[in-house]
Amino acid sequence: MPRPVTLLVLVALAGLPTLPALGQPAEEPKVEVVARGLVNPWGMAFLPDGRALVTERPGRLRIVNLRAGAAGAPITGLPPIAAMGQGGLLGLALDPDFATTRQVFLCFAESRDGGTGTSVFRGRLSASFAALEEGQVIFRQMPAGNTSRHFGCRLVFGRDGTLFITLGDRGNMEKEAQNLANHIGKVIRITKDGTVPPDNPFVNRTDAKPEIWSYGHRNVQGATLHPETGRLYTIEHGARGGDEINQPQAGRNYGWPVITYGIDYSGAKIGEGTRKAGMEQPLFYWDPSIAPSGAMFYTGDKFPKWRGHLFTGALAGQLLARLEMRNGQVIGETRMLEREGDRIRDVVQGPDGYIYLLTDDREGKLLRLVPR
């Protein structure tokens, strides 16, 4: 079969034809298994001592000792978590001042009146690393939904200390992604205590939720900051085709479900087409979909040729995509690890400069990529 074609949209050249770009033969690194036995791991962050803090979707937070290759006992003090369908304990982030505050932020599916919704919890990791203390929910996506799909749920701290939260359209409320009066299909920006930054784009509008940063998103499951500009980049799931990379800017509309490069799972058309005035074009999109997941820009010294490249895992695609960037635009894609056959849920650069991956499986693994 021919290799699937990845389609590149150059925003700077809007109006010109879409450029096809085939994934290039991969420069395959060596894959090492660091730990096994993780149950559907979803998110990962490195503690200052080099150990990895990992979420498991059924509702557990564990610390993995990379040298021993073993995960510790579940950390206590977590909120009640709705582990159903795509929901559960999902993304996480450490306070940028973690060495002082020991604060951990968790994104999770929460049961409440009306169904379930994405929420964010903050707690202080105890000195023994065994519990989260003084925990509180600092954000709740409103309204709740009656499905177990499209929770979004990546957390990224901006350089100014504000927290970005990615949210989905809950799978059956796609039209609400265009409605500024709710949190469905939005990227959210709040402070560490859950309050609204005064420079958010909709703080002075009575018809909009002040937490909203950008809107018109389907299901954002990858988010990271550009290492030079500090700008947020997100990666979201399309339907059949139309997975997108965006660089969400304050107050901008990213089109879902009015414009998309995908079609419905039934084969039916979605929305009005691929372009509309007042709606942003993606930096890059995939067709067919790969079901992208966690994302990061590489800045380490172990793979010097890859510095500045954007990485994302893929679930349905069972691969790691490396995207070469130039002037903020994607200029090429390389697909790696396709022979491994793993659903890659998260990709994180370790403090040692190696690349670490989580595989989404009931017998999930923490993998390390090293040069050959």
mmCIF file of N, CA and C in Angstrom, residues 8-117:
data_model
loop_
_atom_site.group_PDB
_atom_site.id
_atom_site.type_symbol
_atom_site.label_atom_id
_atom_site.label_comp_id
_atom_site.label_asym_id
_atom_site.label_seq_id
_atom_site.Cartn_x
_atom_site.Cartn_y
_atom_site.Cartn_z
ATOM 1 N N LEU A 8 0.418 19.550 4.447
ATOM 2 C CA LEU A 8 1.023 20.692 5.107
ATOM 3 C C LEU A 8 0.318 21.966 4.706
ATOM 4 N N VAL A 9 -0.084 22.758 5.701
ATOM 5 C CA VAL A 9 -0.707 24.044 5.438
ATOM 6 C C VAL A 9 0.231 25.131 5.916
ATOM 7 N N LEU A 10 0.664 25.980 5.024
ATOM 8 C CA LEU A 10 1.534 27.083 5.378
ATOM 9 C C LEU A 10 0.689 28.318 5.575
ATOM 10 N N VAL A 11 0.497 28.707 6.828
ATOM 11 C CA VAL A 11 -0.376 29.833 7.127
ATOM 12 C C VAL A 11 0.160 31.115 6.508
ATOM 13 N N ALA A 12 1.466 31.243 6.488
ATOM 14 C CA ALA A 12 2.058 32.464 5.938
ATOM 15 C C ALA A 12 1.763 32.609 4.446
ATOM 16 N N LEU A 13 1.415 31.483 3.803
ATOM 17 C CA LEU A 13 1.127 31.512 2.382
ATOM 18 C C LEU A 13 -0.346 31.199 2.125
ATOM 19 N N ALA A 14 -1.212 31.665 3.021
ATOM 20 C CA ALA A 14 -2.638 31.381 2.905
ATOM 21 C C ALA A 14 -3.146 31.778 1.534
ATOM 22 N N GLY A 15 -3.953 30.917 0.948
ATOM 23 C CA GLY A 15 -4.502 31.177 -0.377
ATOM 24 C C GLY A 15 -3.820 30.368 -1.451
ATOM 25 N N LEU A 16 -2.595 29.882 -1.189
ATOM 26 C CA LEU A 16 -1.921 29.020 -2.153
ATOM 27 C C LEU A 16 -2.389 27.589 -1.963
ATOM 28 N N PRO A 17 -2.213 26.724 -2.949
ATOM 29 C CA PRO A 17 -2.656 25.338 -2.801
ATOM 30 C C PRO A 17 -1.949 24.654 -1.637
ATOM 31 N N THR A 18 -2.649 23.687 -1.048
ATOM 32 C CA THR A 18 -2.046 22.876 0.005
ATOM 33 C C THR A 18 -0.889 22.065 -0.568
ATOM 34 N N LEU A 19 0.185 21.966 0.206
ATOM 35 C CA LEU A 19 1.374 21.265 -0.259
ATOM 36 C C LEU A 19 1.431 19.872 0.329
ATOM 37 N N PRO A 20 1.530 18.819 -0.478
ATOM 38 C CA PRO A 20 1.676 17.475 0.066
ATOM 39 C C PRO A 20 3.113 17.237 0.498
ATOM 40 N N ALA A 21 3.280 16.537 1.623
ATOM 41 C CA ALA A 21 4.627 16.218 2.110
ATOM 42 C C ALA A 21 4.619 14.808 2.657
ATOM 43 N N LEU A 22 5.294 13.896 1.985
ATOM 44 C CA LEU A 22 5.353 12.522 2.452
ATOM 45 C C LEU A 22 6.247 12.418 3.665
ATOM 46 N N GLY A 23 5.812 11.584 4.654
ATOM 47 C CA GLY A 23 6.687 11.286 5.779
ATOM 48 C C GLY A 23 7.976 10.670 5.267
ATOM 49 N N GLN A 24 9.109 11.087 5.792
ATOM 50 C CA GLN A 24 10.400 10.634 5.297
ATOM 51 C C GLN A 24 10.865 9.378 6.041
ATOM 52 N N PRO A 25 11.763 8.592 5.446
ATOM 53 C CA PRO A 25 12.301 7.430 6.153
ATOM 54 C C PRO A 25 12.919 7.857 7.473
ATOM 55 N N ALA A 26 12.635 7.101 8.502
ATOM 56 C CA ALA A 26 13.008 7.511 9.849
ATOM 57 C C ALA A 26 14.464 7.205 10.166
ATOM 58 N N GLU A 27 15.086 8.101 10.947
ATOM 59 C CA GLU A 27 16.372 7.817 11.572
ATOM 60 C C GLU A 27 16.033 7.182 12.914
ATOM 61 N N GLU A 28 16.030 5.862 12.967
ATOM 62 C CA GLU A 28 15.494 5.178 14.129
ATOM 63 C C GLU A 28 16.479 5.169 15.298
ATOM 64 N N PRO A 29 16.055 5.691 16.465
ATOM 65 C CA PRO A 29 16.880 5.565 17.653
ATOM 66 C C PRO A 29 16.700 4.181 18.264
ATOM 67 N N LYS A 30 17.495 3.882 19.255
ATOM 68 C CA LYS A 30 17.344 2.640 20.006
ATOM 69 C C LYS A 30 16.262 2.843 21.065
ATOM 70 N N VAL A 31 15.409 1.834 21.254
ATOM 71 C CA VAL A 31 14.314 1.906 22.221
ATOM 72 C C VAL A 31 14.653 1.029 23.421
ATOM 73 N N GLU A 32 14.671 1.630 24.612
ATOM 74 C CA GLU A 32 14.921 0.898 25.853
ATOM 75 C C GLU A 32 13.657 0.913 26.710
ATOM 76 N N VAL A 33 13.332 -0.216 27.307
ATOM 77 C CA VAL A 33 12.198 -0.287 28.227
ATOM 78 C C VAL A 33 12.702 0.066 29.618
ATOM 79 N N VAL A 34 12.208 1.163 30.163
ATOM 80 C CA VAL A 34 12.612 1.617 31.493
ATOM 81 C C VAL A 34 11.766 0.962 32.570
ATOM 82 N N ALA A 35 10.448 0.876 32.343
ATOM 83 C CA ALA A 35 9.544 0.276 33.328
ATOM 84 C C ALA A 35 8.357 -0.343 32.613
ATOM 85 N N ARG A 36 7.816 -1.405 33.210
ATOM 86 C CA ARG A 36 6.627 -2.066 32.688
ATOM 87 C C ARG A 36 5.530 -2.051 33.749
ATOM 88 N N GLY A 37 4.358 -2.552 33.366
ATOM 89 C CA GLY A 37 3.299 -2.748 34.333
ATOM 90 C C GLY A 37 2.519 -1.512 34.707
ATOM 91 N N LEU A 38 2.616 -0.449 33.907
ATOM 92 C CA LEU A 38 1.799 0.734 34.123
ATOM 93 C C LEU A 38 0.458 0.538 33.427
ATOM 94 N N VAL A 39 -0.629 0.888 34.083
ATOM 95 C CA VAL A 39 -1.960 0.631 33.535
ATOM 96 C C VAL A 39 -2.458 1.883 32.816
ATOM 97 N N ASN A 40 -2.459 1.815 31.484
ATOM 98 C CA ASN A 40 -2.884 2.948 30.653
ATOM 99 C C ASN A 40 -2.292 4.275 31.142
ATOM 100 N N PRO A 41 -0.952 4.371 31.188
ATOM 101 C CA PRO A 41 -0.338 5.640 31.596
ATOM 102 C C PRO A 41 -0.695 6.745 30.619
ATOM 103 N N TRP A 42 -0.843 7.982 31.126
ATOM 104 C CA TRP A 42 -1.372 9.070 30.303
ATOM 105 C C TRP A 42 -0.463 10.288 30.271
ATOM 106 N N GLY A 43 0.084 10.666 31.411
ATOM 107 C CA GLY A 43 0.925 11.864 31.473
ATOM 108 C C GLY A 43 2.147 11.639 32.352
ATOM 109 N N MET A 44 3.194 12.441 32.114
ATOM 110 C CA MET A 44 4.458 12.238 32.815
ATOM 111 C C MET A 44 5.157 13.575 33.011
ATOM 112 N N ALA A 45 5.784 13.724 34.173
ATOM 113 C CA ALA A 45 6.615 14.900 34.451
ATOM 114 C C ALA A 45 7.771 14.443 35.326
ATOM 115 N N PHE A 46 8.931 15.057 35.132
ATOM 116 C CA PHE A 46 10.114 14.657 35.886
ATOM 117 C C PHE A 46 10.275 15.506 37.135
ATOM 118 N N LEU A 47 10.492 14.825 38.248
ATOM 119 C CA LEU A 47 10.779 15.488 39.514
ATOM 120 C C LEU A 47 12.230 15.967 39.516
ATOM 121 N N PRO A 48 12.574 16.916 40.392
ATOM 122 C CA PRO A 48 13.954 17.421 40.420
ATOM 123 C C PRO A 48 15.014 16.349 40.677
ATOM 124 N N ASP A 49 14.627 15.244 41.338
ATOM 125 C CA ASP A 49 15.605 14.181 41.612
ATOM 126 C C ASP A 49 15.749 13.202 40.449
ATOM 127 N N GLY A 50 15.070 13.449 39.316
ATOM 128 C CA GLY A 50 15.218 12.609 38.140
ATOM 129 C C GLY A 50 14.212 11.493 38.027
ATOM 130 N N ARG A 51 13.400 11.277 39.055
ATOM 131 C CA ARG A 51 12.348 10.278 38.944
ATOM 132 C C ARG A 51 11.163 10.851 38.160
ATOM 133 N N ALA A 52 10.322 9.961 37.634
ATOM 134 C CA ALA A 52 9.198 10.386 36.806
ATOM 135 C C ALA A 52 7.895 10.222 37.560
ATOM 136 N N LEU A 53 7.097 11.269 37.564
ATOM 137 C CA LEU A 53 5.756 11.231 38.120
ATOM 138 C C LEU A 53 4.808 10.905 36.975
ATOM 139 N N VAL A 54 4.029 9.812 37.113
ATOM 140 C CA VAL A 54 3.222 9.297 36.011
ATOM 141 C C VAL A 54 1.770 9.133 36.451
ATOM 142 N N THR A 55 0.842 9.592 35.610
ATOM 143 C CA THR A 55 -0.578 9.322 35.840
ATOM 144 C C THR A 55 -0.987 8.057 35.105
ATOM 145 N N GLU A 56 -1.887 7.282 35.723
ATOM 146 C CA GLU A 56 -2.517 6.137 35.084
ATOM 147 C C GLU A 56 -4.009 6.443 34.968
ATOM 148 N N ARG A 57 -4.569 6.219 33.805
ATOM 149 C CA ARG A 57 -5.950 6.624 33.558
ATOM 150 C C ARG A 57 -6.958 6.056 34.545
ATOM 151 N N PRO A 58 -6.799 4.823 35.071
ATOM 152 C CA PRO A 58 -7.776 4.336 36.049
ATOM 153 C C PRO A 58 -7.840 5.152 37.338
ATOM 154 N N GLY A 59 -6.874 6.067 37.549
ATOM 155 C CA GLY A 59 -6.975 6.937 38.714
ATOM 156 C C GLY A 59 -5.817 6.867 39.677
ATOM 157 N N ARG A 60 -4.647 6.475 39.214
ATOM 158 C CA ARG A 60 -3.482 6.378 40.090
ATOM 159 C C ARG A 60 -2.376 7.332 39.636
ATOM 160 N N LEU A 61 -1.682 7.883 40.616
ATOM 161 C CA LEU A 61 -0.496 8.709 40.405
ATOM 162 C C LEU A 61 0.666 7.993 41.065
ATOM 163 N N ARG A 62 1.714 7.701 40.292
ATOM 164 C CA ARG A 62 2.829 6.902 40.816
ATOM 165 C C ARG A 62 4.155 7.533 40.420
ATOM 166 N N ILE A 63 5.175 7.246 41.200
ATOM 167 C CA ILE A 63 6.537 7.696 40.906
ATOM 168 C C ILE A 63 7.329 6.504 40.385
ATOM 169 N N VAL A 64 7.971 6.696 39.227
ATOM 170 C CA VAL A 64 8.779 5.640 38.621
ATOM 171 C C VAL A 64 10.245 5.965 38.839
ATOM 172 N N ASN A 65 10.956 5.043 39.476
ATOM 173 C CA ASN A 65 12.402 5.142 39.649
ATOM 174 C C ASN A 65 13.051 4.589 38.391
ATOM 175 N N LEU A 66 13.652 5.456 37.601
ATOM 176 C CA LEU A 66 14.192 5.036 36.309
ATOM 177 C C LEU A 66 15.347 4.066 36.454
ATOM 178 N N ARG A 67 16.154 4.219 37.506
ATOM 179 C CA ARG A 67 17.290 3.301 37.682
ATOM 180 C C ARG A 67 16.824 1.913 38.064
ATOM 181 N N ALA A 68 15.814 1.849 38.936
ATOM 182 C CA ALA A 68 15.316 0.547 39.377
ATOM 183 C C ALA A 68 14.326 -0.039 38.381
ATOM 184 N N GLY A 69 13.761 0.814 37.526
ATOM 185 C CA GLY A 69 12.783 0.341 36.558
ATOM 186 C C GLY A 69 11.488 -0.098 37.194
ATOM 187 N N ALA A 70 11.117 0.555 38.296
ATOM 188 C CA ALA A 70 9.921 0.137 39.023
ATOM 189 C C ALA A 70 9.097 1.344 39.430
ATOM 190 N N ALA A 71 7.771 1.145 39.465
ATOM 191 C CA ALA A 71 6.858 2.193 39.911
ATOM 192 C C ALA A 71 6.500 1.962 41.372
ATOM 193 N N GLY A 72 6.424 3.058 42.123
ATOM 194 C CA GLY A 72 6.094 2.971 43.527
ATOM 195 C C GLY A 72 4.608 2.799 43.758
ATOM 196 N N ALA A 73 4.235 2.740 45.024
ATOM 197 C CA ALA A 73 2.835 2.610 45.401
ATOM 198 C C ALA A 73 2.067 3.861 44.980
ATOM 199 N N PRO A 74 0.769 3.738 44.719
ATOM 200 C CA PRO A 74 -0.014 4.915 44.349
ATOM 201 C C PRO A 74 0.045 5.999 45.418
ATOM 202 N N ILE A 75 0.170 7.230 44.979
ATOM 203 C CA ILE A 75 0.176 8.381 45.876
ATOM 204 C C ILE A 75 -1.257 8.652 46.326
ATOM 205 N N THR A 76 -1.443 8.916 47.601
ATOM 206 C CA THR A 76 -2.778 9.164 48.138
ATOM 207 C C THR A 76 -3.125 10.651 48.065
ATOM 208 N N GLY A 77 -4.380 10.972 48.390
ATOM 209 C CA GLY A 77 -4.814 12.360 48.436
ATOM 210 C C GLY A 77 -5.381 12.887 47.146
ATOM 211 N N LEU A 78 -5.630 12.004 46.173
ATOM 212 C CA LEU A 78 -6.212 12.436 44.903
ATOM 213 C C LEU A 78 -7.723 12.638 45.055
ATOM 214 N N PRO A 79 -8.322 13.440 44.202
ATOM 215 C CA PRO A 79 -9.780 13.607 44.249
ATOM 216 C C PRO A 79 -10.473 12.375 43.673
ATOM 217 N N PRO A 80 -11.789 12.228 43.870
ATOM 218 C CA PRO A 80 -12.533 11.149 43.197
ATOM 219 C C PRO A 80 -12.448 11.333 41.679
ATOM 220 N N ILE A 81 -12.130 10.261 40.978
ATOM 221 C CA ILE A 81 -11.867 10.325 39.542
ATOM 222 C C ILE A 81 -12.831 9.418 38.799
ATOM 223 N N ALA A 82 -13.436 9.932 37.736
ATOM 224 C CA ALA A 82 -14.370 9.162 36.905
ATOM 225 C C ALA A 82 -13.580 8.440 35.822
ATOM 226 N N ALA A 83 -13.180 7.209 36.093
ATOM 227 C CA ALA A 83 -12.410 6.407 35.139
ATOM 228 C C ALA A 83 -13.393 5.629 34.272
ATOM 229 N N MET A 84 -13.778 6.213 33.150
ATOM 230 C CA MET A 84 -14.745 5.595 32.259
ATOM 231 C C MET A 84 -14.464 6.059 30.839
ATOM 232 N N GLY A 85 -14.529 5.133 29.873
ATOM 233 C CA GLY A 85 -14.264 5.501 28.495
ATOM 234 C C GLY A 85 -12.893 6.136 28.350
ATOM 235 N N GLN A 86 -12.852 7.335 27.761
ATOM 236 C CA GLN A 86 -11.595 8.070 27.611
ATOM 237 C C GLN A 86 -11.249 8.869 28.864
ATOM 238 N N GLY A 87 -12.130 8.855 29.858
ATOM 239 C CA GLY A 87 -11.915 9.647 31.061
ATOM 240 C C GLY A 87 -11.105 8.922 32.115
ATOM 241 N N GLY A 88 -10.645 9.680 33.088
ATOM 242 C CA GLY A 88 -9.857 9.150 34.183
ATOM 243 C C GLY A 88 -8.870 10.197 34.641
ATOM 244 N N LEU A 89 -7.751 9.740 35.203
ATOM 245 C CA LEU A 89 -6.664 10.643 35.577
ATOM 246 C C LEU A 89 -5.787 10.825 34.347
ATOM 247 N N LEU A 90 -5.640 12.062 33.874
ATOM 248 C CA LEU A 90 -5.058 12.297 32.555
ATOM 249 C C LEU A 90 -3.790 13.143 32.658
ATOM 250 N N GLY A 91 -3.817 14.404 32.273
ATOM 251 C CA GLY A 91 -2.594 15.196 32.220
ATOM 252 C C GLY A 91 -2.127 15.681 33.575
ATOM 253 N N LEU A 92 -0.876 16.104 33.633
ATOM 254 C CA LEU A 92 -0.313 16.671 34.855
ATOM 255 C C LEU A 92 0.768 17.677 34.525
ATOM 256 N N ALA A 93 1.066 18.527 35.485
ATOM 257 C CA ALA A 93 2.158 19.493 35.354
ATOM 258 C C ALA A 93 2.658 19.824 36.754
ATOM 259 N N LEU A 94 3.944 20.098 36.859
ATOM 260 C CA LEU A 94 4.533 20.566 38.109
ATOM 261 C C LEU A 94 4.559 22.081 38.107
ATOM 262 N N ASP A 95 4.323 22.662 39.267
ATOM 263 C CA ASP A 95 4.480 24.104 39.432
ATOM 264 C C ASP A 95 5.878 24.501 38.950
ATOM 265 N N PRO A 96 6.010 25.566 38.150
ATOM 266 C CA PRO A 96 7.357 26.016 37.771
ATOM 267 C C PRO A 96 8.249 26.289 38.978
ATOM 268 N N ASP A 97 7.648 26.589 40.132
ATOM 269 C CA ASP A 97 8.383 26.791 41.380
ATOM 270 C C ASP A 97 8.279 25.569 42.276
ATOM 271 N N PHE A 98 8.242 24.374 41.666
ATOM 272 C CA PHE A 98 8.025 23.145 42.426
ATOM 273 C C PHE A 98 9.048 22.954 43.539
ATOM 274 N N ALA A 99 10.299 23.326 43.311
ATOM 275 C CA ALA A 99 11.331 23.130 44.332
ATOM 276 C C ALA A 99 10.963 23.834 45.633
ATOM 277 N N THR A 100 10.188 24.900 45.525
ATOM 278 C CA THR A 100 9.765 25.641 46.712
ATOM 279 C C THR A 100 8.367 25.238 47.165
ATOM 280 N N THR A 101 7.435 25.123 46.210
ATOM 281 C CA THR A 101 6.032 24.907 46.567
ATOM 282 C C THR A 101 5.622 23.447 46.646
ATOM 283 N N ARG A 102 6.288 22.569 45.899
ATOM 284 C CA ARG A 102 5.967 21.140 45.793
ATOM 285 C C ARG A 102 4.547 20.916 45.252
ATOM 286 N N GLN A 103 4.030 21.891 44.516
ATOM 287 C CA GLN A 103 2.674 21.795 43.999
ATOM 288 C C GLN A 103 2.632 20.959 42.714
ATOM 289 N N VAL A 104 1.647 20.052 42.662
ATOM 290 C CA VAL A 104 1.380 19.215 41.496
ATOM 291 C C VAL A 104 -0.026 19.540 41.000
ATOM 292 N N PHE A 105 -0.180 19.677 39.689
ATOM 293 C CA PHE A 105 -1.472 19.981 39.077
ATOM 294 C C PHE A 105 -1.901 18.780 38.230
ATOM 295 N N LEU A 106 -3.127 18.318 38.452
ATOM 296 C CA LEU A 106 -3.649 17.147 37.768
ATOM 297 C C LEU A 106 -4.910 17.505 37.005
ATOM 298 N N CYS A 107 -5.047 16.975 35.788
ATOM 299 C CA CYS A 107 -6.236 17.143 34.971
ATOM 300 C C CYS A 107 -6.969 15.801 34.946
ATOM 301 N N PHE A 108 -8.271 15.808 35.215
ATOM 302 C CA PHE A 108 -8.976 14.543 35.368
ATOM 303 C C PHE A 108 -10.448 14.684 34.995
ATOM 304 N N ALA A 109 -11.086 13.541 34.765
ATOM 305 C CA ALA A 109 -12.526 13.496 34.523
ATOM 306 C C ALA A 109 -13.227 13.382 35.869
ATOM 307 N N GLU A 110 -14.201 14.272 36.062
ATOM 308 C CA GLU A 110 -14.894 14.342 37.350
ATOM 309 C C GLU A 110 -16.392 14.129 37.154
ATOM 310 N N SER A 111 -16.991 13.294 37.994
ATOM 311 C CA SER A 111 -18.441 13.118 37.988
ATOM 312 C C SER A 111 -19.086 14.260 38.764
ATOM 313 N N ARG A 112 -20.156 14.800 38.189
ATOM 314 C CA ARG A 112 -20.905 15.851 38.872
ATOM 315 C C ARG A 112 -22.300 15.928 38.294
ATOM 316 N N ASP A 113 -23.110 16.866 38.778
ATOM 317 C CA ASP A 113 -24.468 17.005 38.256
ATOM 318 C C ASP A 113 -24.431 17.217 36.744
ATOM 319 N N GLY A 114 -25.204 16.427 36.037
ATOM 320 C CA GLY A 114 -25.254 16.551 34.588
ATOM 321 C C GLY A 114 -24.334 15.610 33.851
ATOM 322 N N GLY A 115 -23.507 14.838 34.574
ATOM 323 C CA GLY A 115 -22.613 13.894 33.912
ATOM 324 C C GLY A 115 -21.183 14.004 34.392
ATOM 325 N N THR A 116 -20.263 14.189 33.444
ATOM 326 C CA THR A 116 -18.841 14.305 33.769
ATOM 327 C C THR A 116 -18.255 15.520 33.063
ATOM 328 N N GLY A 117 -17.139 15.989 33.583
ATOM 329 C CA GLY A 117 -16.439 17.105 32.959
ATOM 330 C C GLY A 117 -14.977 17.091 33.321
#
